Amino acid sequence: VPHNSNTIGDVTADGRVIFVGCASGAICEYAPGPPPTITPLSSHPTQPSLYPATDGVNIVFQRTDQTTSPPQVSIVLRAGDGTETVLATHNRLFGAPLSPGPSYRIANGWIAFARPGSGGSTQVWLRAPDGTERQLSSTGSVAEIKGISETGEVIFDIIQSSSPLTYRRYLARPDGAIVDFGEAVGKVHLIDGAWYVAAAGQVLALQPDAATRSILSEGATGTFFSTDVAILNPNDSAVPVTIRYLRENAAALE
């Protein structure tokens, strides 16, 4: 398959390859066949396209207008019927290009993408399969997309401080609810519909709907054992907690 080695491509579940390079600045599709075929899908004489990502039907990619100063870099959606929609346009003279991952992701018709906000900020938006859009983030200078599910859940990080560089992590649900996970750590992974992070050699589950009640079945205090209960609240707001001690042959204590 001819391609531009400086670009990122994507592969569909049925083995088709979406890539750049079969024509000047074109998004192309390789189908294994038989017979194998290469088809240009989207091209523009003055606006080369790069970094395609696909869910098997729709394609999202970066398109740069080199005739403007500074260059305008757009995030473009190519739907399954061939129509194109510009989701966002950024003016960028320097800096990293818009690319799959922090700037846009797609899954099952849901698209999370970065759009310029007020004061030079970058905010995360979500486009539903029916074409409706809503803004997910509204604070911070830069927001980066970390994951999207086939049901439209999006995890994103917002820069909290540049010295040292720290991020805060959020989960946005399709119903509009936002879950604050606190300080962002590790790399986000979606496994069998559940969110996890890999950090410090461990895989940890992100549980926005964690149980509100836990039972510690073991505990003893004596000459050899001493039981301590440690509780951590990673959120900024206070959370009421009740600890109940179920004593042997005695009334419970709270």
XYZ file of C-alpha atoms in Angstrom, residues 6-244:
239
model
C 4.932 10.710 8.201
C 1.208 10.218 8.765
C -0.933 8.050 10.998
C -3.536 5.716 9.508
C -6.287 3.502 10.874
C -7.679 0.018 10.242
C -11.327 -1.046 10.277
C -12.662 -4.209 11.909
C -13.104 -5.847 8.483
C -9.499 -5.203 7.435
C -9.750 -2.003 5.375
C -6.908 0.500 5.813
C -7.576 4.252 5.899
C -4.380 6.118 5.068
C -2.842 9.118 3.275
C -0.782 8.978 0.101
C -2.530 7.429 -2.904
C -3.087 10.947 -4.260
C -1.766 14.365 -3.278
C -3.070 15.221 0.192
C -5.807 12.605 -0.084
C -7.464 10.334 2.465
C -7.523 6.883 0.853
C -8.957 3.441 1.515
C -7.259 0.110 0.879
C -9.644 -2.850 0.682
C -7.999 -6.308 0.679
C -10.587 -7.707 -1.747
C -10.222 -9.902 -3.648
C -9.210 -8.131 -5.701
C -7.421 -5.539 -3.538
C -8.360 -1.937 -4.330
C -7.152 1.545 -3.392
C -9.723 4.350 -3.515
C -9.186 8.090 -2.879
C -11.921 9.276 -0.522
C -11.152 12.937 0.150
C -8.639 15.317 -1.420
C -8.135 19.052 -1.891
C -5.551 20.789 -4.127
C -4.465 23.377 -1.524
C -5.530 21.707 1.720
C -3.686 18.420 2.373
C -5.275 15.912 4.734
C -3.507 13.898 7.429
C -4.067 11.621 10.422
C -7.323 9.785 9.616
C -9.242 7.907 12.313
C -12.297 5.764 11.548
C -15.042 3.764 13.230
C -15.490 1.679 10.081
C -18.094 4.011 8.549
C -17.123 7.599 9.332
C -13.647 9.118 9.068
C -12.268 12.054 11.053
C -9.054 13.690 9.901
C -6.939 16.852 9.955
C -6.972 19.227 6.980
C -4.574 22.174 6.703
C -5.245 25.274 4.604
C -1.744 26.357 3.573
C -3.012 29.463 1.768
C -3.749 31.315 5.014
C -1.320 32.976 7.421
C -1.126 31.529 9.972
C -2.269 28.197 8.486
C -5.767 27.075 9.450
C -5.946 23.499 10.690
C -9.406 21.939 10.674
C -10.897 18.753 12.108
C -13.109 17.306 9.381
C -15.716 14.550 9.491
C -16.293 12.482 6.345
C -19.561 10.596 6.812
C -20.299 7.224 5.275
C -22.242 8.875 2.438
C -19.217 11.001 1.462
C -20.431 14.337 2.847
C -17.906 16.380 4.799
C -18.425 18.566 7.868
C -15.824 20.832 9.482
C -16.047 20.191 13.224
C -13.486 22.768 14.353
C -10.841 25.101 12.930
C -7.664 26.104 14.739
C -5.154 28.784 13.741
C -1.726 27.280 14.378
C 1.600 28.685 13.323
C 3.643 26.622 15.745
C 2.978 23.668 18.009
C 1.936 20.048 17.640
C -0.545 19.177 14.889
C -4.090 18.106 15.604
C -4.077 14.321 15.639
C -6.087 11.288 16.759
C -6.001 11.003 20.532
C -5.802 14.367 22.265
C -7.585 16.309 19.489
C -10.219 13.867 18.188
C -11.485 10.311 18.650
C -14.350 8.366 17.101
C -16.340 5.283 18.109
C -19.627 3.932 16.724
C -20.661 7.294 15.285
C -19.743 9.286 18.424
C -16.986 11.865 17.914
C -15.076 13.716 20.618
C -13.083 16.643 19.264
C -11.171 19.730 20.385
C -12.605 23.138 19.510
C -11.068 26.562 20.270
C -12.637 28.286 23.262
C -12.417 31.745 24.756
C -9.084 33.314 25.671
C -7.062 30.884 23.563
C -8.327 27.813 25.424
C -9.108 24.435 23.846
C -12.319 22.712 24.894
C -13.716 19.212 24.321
C -16.978 18.768 22.377
C -19.039 15.662 21.632
C -20.944 14.998 18.408
C -23.658 12.329 18.602
C -24.485 9.961 15.719
C -27.556 12.119 14.941
C -25.327 15.186 14.431
C -26.153 17.061 17.631
C -23.202 18.612 19.446
C -22.570 19.703 23.006
C -19.613 21.135 24.885
C -18.083 18.866 27.537
C -15.329 21.004 29.093
C -15.537 24.686 29.965
C -12.641 25.423 32.293
C -8.864 25.383 32.059
C -6.603 26.486 29.240
C -6.133 23.175 27.424
C -8.291 20.047 27.420
C -7.078 16.733 25.966
C -9.216 13.732 25.010
C -8.125 10.456 26.601
C -10.837 7.999 25.556
C -14.264 7.508 23.980
C -16.621 4.538 24.215
C -19.111 3.162 21.701
C -21.912 4.527 23.894
C -20.585 8.100 23.859
C -18.741 8.266 27.167
C -15.675 10.531 26.963
C -12.719 10.833 29.314
C -10.675 14.020 29.065
C -7.968 15.832 31.019
C -7.660 19.558 31.722
C -4.341 21.225 32.543
C -4.477 22.565 36.095
C -0.967 23.929 36.447
C 1.966 24.424 34.102
C 4.639 24.478 36.822
C 4.690 21.659 37.630
C 2.502 20.318 34.801
C -0.577 18.685 36.330
C -3.893 17.538 34.890
C -7.356 16.874 36.295
C -9.409 14.015 34.803
C -13.137 13.939 33.988
C -15.683 11.500 32.576
C -18.572 12.901 30.515
C -21.646 10.741 30.021
C -24.051 11.036 27.058
C -26.804 12.217 29.445
C -24.718 15.288 30.316
C -23.414 14.135 33.710
C -19.765 14.933 34.473
C -17.707 12.824 36.909
C -14.579 14.378 38.446
C -11.839 11.783 39.004
C -9.410 14.246 40.558
C -5.755 14.455 39.560
C -5.050 12.576 36.339
C -2.652 9.642 36.582
C -1.777 6.864 34.150
C -2.911 6.019 30.627
C -6.624 5.436 30.024
C -7.831 2.143 28.491
C -11.324 0.914 27.606
C -11.610 -2.848 28.209
C -14.906 -4.693 27.658
C -16.853 -1.468 28.112
C -15.169 -0.498 31.411
C -12.568 2.221 32.011
C -9.118 1.466 33.438
C -5.836 3.296 33.880
C -2.343 1.819 33.679
C 0.022 3.495 36.150
C 3.154 2.496 38.068
C 3.063 -1.064 36.742
C -0.569 -1.594 37.798
C -3.964 -1.595 36.054
C -6.589 0.236 38.104
C -10.344 0.424 37.516
C -12.019 3.807 37.230
C -15.304 3.396 39.062
C -17.579 6.451 38.766
C -20.432 4.391 40.226
C -18.499 2.819 43.063
C -20.504 1.303 45.900
C -21.382 3.651 48.755
C -21.070 0.884 51.340
C -18.132 -1.397 52.096
C -17.847 -4.191 54.635
C -14.420 -5.044 56.051
C -14.850 -8.642 57.104
C -11.578 -8.970 59.007
C -10.353 -6.961 61.956
C -8.838 -7.535 65.362
C -7.129 -5.589 68.112
C -4.959 -7.231 70.753
C -1.373 -7.885 71.778
C -0.435 -8.980 68.236
C -2.979 -7.279 65.892
C -4.019 -3.661 65.518
C -6.680 -2.632 62.987
C -6.644 0.784 61.311
C -9.245 2.100 58.879
C -7.946 4.688 56.346
C -10.349 6.679 54.169
C -9.273 8.886 51.249
C -11.482 11.480 49.550
C -9.910 12.530 46.187
C -12.556 15.197 45.547
C -12.576 18.875 46.453
C -15.913 18.722 48.303
C -16.556 17.029 51.629
C -18.205 13.586 51.697
C -20.126 12.399 54.770
C -18.863 9.069 56.117
C -20.206 6.772 58.818
C -18.011 4.037 60.283
C -19.804 1.295 62.201
